[in-house]
Amino acid sequence: MKKHHKDERTLVIVKPDGVQRSLIGEVISRYERVGLKLVGLKLVVPTEDRVEQHYTLDPQWRRVTGEKTIKSYKDKGLTPPSEDPLEVTAKILKGLKKYMTSGPVVVMVWEGAHAVKIVRKITGGTEPLTSDVGTIRGDFVLDSYQMADADGRSVRNVIHASGSPEEADAEIAHWFDKNELLKYRLIQDGVLYDVNMDGIFE
Ligand code: ADP
Ligand code: MG
């Protein structure tokens, strides 16, 4: 049976800089207020292995991330650190392992209609310098590829959010056991999803 739109799930991680900046509550409230439902939540210090596996679950990630970085340099009229996407990504992955294991992170699963796209929209683009005002990455942090690459570290952008429903399924299975994810109804679900908004007047 095809899953209903409202059953879509996505994985979000408040990265170590987000936890240190005391943004856990702010981040949760932004996803909560749009109507998404929290169905899984944990505070952990990840291992380097778990971080590497997380980023390489998608076999295309190394190429795509390298290309995205190179394009961003060129769009700003700057010279990228290398023309080879895989060489660019090897450095990024090394930085990510250090960054993501530097302190506790909050791993969450959010559920609701278009969960993946809605969460990416609220989170904003990867690079805080160019991510939109009003998004988490646009509002709470000021890092750039150039600044991160010059120091040989990861872009500190507070949040990880799955990029597609397929990526979300793989990432959720990577961080959570099935029994850690809860299926339950929120009172507001009726207003968001039922065909008729019945039962308001007595
Ligand atoms: P997103 O997190 O928006 O899906 P990517 O999957 O492309 O972005 O990259 C994963 C993470 O790696 C980013 O969130 C960021 O922390 C880091 N990163 C990406 N590109 C660079 C780069 N050029 N330099 C440093 N860190 C990077
Ligand atoms: Mg990504």
PDB file of N, CA and C in Angstrom, residues 6 32 35-38 183-194 196-200:
ATOM      1  N   LYS A   6       1.257  12.199   4.776  1.00  0.00           N
ATOM      2  CA  LYS A   6       1.493  12.625   6.153  1.00  0.00           C
ATOM      3  C   LYS A   6       2.437  11.683   6.906  1.00  0.00           C
ATOM      4  N   GLU A  32       8.426  22.157  14.943  1.00  0.00           N
ATOM      5  CA  GLU A  32       7.160  21.836  15.610  1.00  0.00           C
ATOM      6  C   GLU A  32       6.044  22.778  15.140  1.00  0.00           C
ATOM      7  N   GLY A  35       3.965  22.222  12.028  1.00  0.00           N
ATOM      8  CA  GLY A  35       2.974  21.139  12.058  1.00  0.00           C
ATOM      9  C   GLY A  35       3.583  19.752  12.011  1.00  0.00           C
ATOM     10  N   LEU A  36       4.912  19.673  11.971  1.00  0.00           N
ATOM     11  CA  LEU A  36       5.545  18.342  11.951  1.00  0.00           C
ATOM     12  C   LEU A  36       5.479  17.707  13.337  1.00  0.00           C
ATOM     13  N   LYS A  37       5.574  16.383  13.359  1.00  0.00           N
ATOM     14  CA  LYS A  37       5.458  15.620  14.600  1.00  0.00           C
ATOM     15  C   LYS A  37       6.802  14.964  14.911  1.00  0.00           C
ATOM     16  N   LEU A  38       7.263  15.127  16.156  1.00  0.00           N
ATOM     17  CA  LEU A  38       8.517  14.498  16.585  1.00  0.00           C
ATOM     18  C   LEU A  38       8.245  13.036  16.913  1.00  0.00           C
ATOM     19  N   LYS A 183       4.748   5.755  16.958  1.00  0.00           N
ATOM     20  CA  LYS A 183       3.612   6.059  16.088  1.00  0.00           C
ATOM     21  C   LYS A 183       2.503   6.544  17.014  1.00  0.00           C
ATOM     22  N   TYR A 184       2.093   7.793  16.886  1.00  0.00           N
ATOM     23  CA  TYR A 184       1.012   8.290  17.746  1.00  0.00           C
ATOM     24  C   TYR A 184       0.301   9.441  17.041  1.00  0.00           C
ATOM     25  N   ARG A 185      -0.858   9.808  17.598  1.00  0.00           N
ATOM     26  CA  ARG A 185      -1.669  10.853  16.991  1.00  0.00           C
ATOM     27  C   ARG A 185      -1.576  12.128  17.813  1.00  0.00           C
ATOM     28  N   LEU A 186      -1.427  13.269  17.146  1.00  0.00           N
ATOM     29  CA  LEU A 186      -1.524  14.559  17.824  1.00  0.00           C
ATOM     30  C   LEU A 186      -2.918  15.108  17.572  1.00  0.00           C
ATOM     31  N   ILE A 187      -3.456  15.834  18.551  1.00  0.00           N
ATOM     32  CA  ILE A 187      -4.788  16.423  18.393  1.00  0.00           C
ATOM     33  C   ILE A 187      -4.841  17.289  17.129  1.00  0.00           C
ATOM     34  N   GLN A 188      -3.754  17.999  16.819  1.00  0.00           N
ATOM     35  CA  GLN A 188      -3.750  18.893  15.656  1.00  0.00           C
ATOM     36  C   GLN A 188      -3.775  18.155  14.312  1.00  0.00           C
ATOM     37  N   ASP A 189      -3.494  16.857  14.299  1.00  0.00           N
ATOM     38  CA  ASP A 189      -3.452  16.124  13.032  1.00  0.00           C
ATOM     39  C   ASP A 189      -4.763  16.266  12.263  1.00  0.00           C
ATOM     40  N   GLY A 190      -5.897  16.277  12.985  1.00  0.00           N
ATOM     41  CA  GLY A 190      -7.198  16.400  12.333  1.00  0.00           C
ATOM     42  C   GLY A 190      -7.309  17.694  11.542  1.00  0.00           C
ATOM     43  N   VAL A 191      -6.833  18.771  12.125  1.00  0.00           N
ATOM     44  CA  VAL A 191      -6.913  20.083  11.463  1.00  0.00           C
ATOM     45  C   VAL A 191      -5.980  20.130  10.252  1.00  0.00           C
ATOM     46  N   LEU A 192      -4.846  19.462  10.351  1.00  0.00           N
ATOM     47  CA  LEU A 192      -3.880  19.482   9.252  1.00  0.00           C
ATOM     48  C   LEU A 192      -4.283  18.559   8.106  1.00  0.00           C
ATOM     49  N   TYR A 193      -4.887  17.404   8.435  1.00  0.00           N
ATOM     50  CA  TYR A 193      -5.023  16.373   7.409  1.00  0.00           C
ATOM     51  C   TYR A 193      -6.435  15.855   7.133  1.00  0.00           C
ATOM     52  N   ASP A 194      -7.388  15.984   8.079  1.00  0.00           N
ATOM     53  CA  ASP A 194      -8.697  15.379   7.822  1.00  0.00           C
ATOM     54  C   ASP A 194      -9.421  16.112   6.694  1.00  0.00           C
ATOM     55  N   ASN A 196     -12.608  16.869   6.359  1.00  0.00           N
ATOM     56  CA  ASN A 196     -13.477  17.910   6.923  1.00  0.00           C
ATOM     57  C   ASN A 196     -12.955  18.315   8.292  1.00  0.00           C
ATOM     58  N   MET A 197     -12.991  19.631   8.570  1.00  0.00           N
ATOM     59  CA  MET A 197     -12.607  20.069   9.920  1.00  0.00           C
ATOM     60  C   MET A 197     -13.848  20.072  10.798  1.00  0.00           C
ATOM     61  N   ASP A 198     -14.289  18.852  11.171  1.00  0.00           N
ATOM     62  CA  ASP A 198     -15.500  18.715  11.981  1.00  0.00           C
ATOM     63  C   ASP A 198     -15.182  18.875  13.454  1.00  0.00           C
ATOM     64  N   GLY A 199     -16.238  19.074  14.235  1.00  0.00           N
ATOM     65  CA  GLY A 199     -16.102  18.980  15.695  1.00  0.00           C
ATOM     66  C   GLY A 199     -15.548  20.221  16.355  1.00  0.00           C
ATOM     67  N   ILE A 200     -15.551  21.366  15.636  1.00  0.00           N
ATOM     68  CA  ILE A 200     -15.048  22.592  16.266  1.00  0.00           C
ATOM     69  C   ILE A 200     -16.157  23.219  17.116  1.00  0.00           C
TER      70      ILE A 200
END
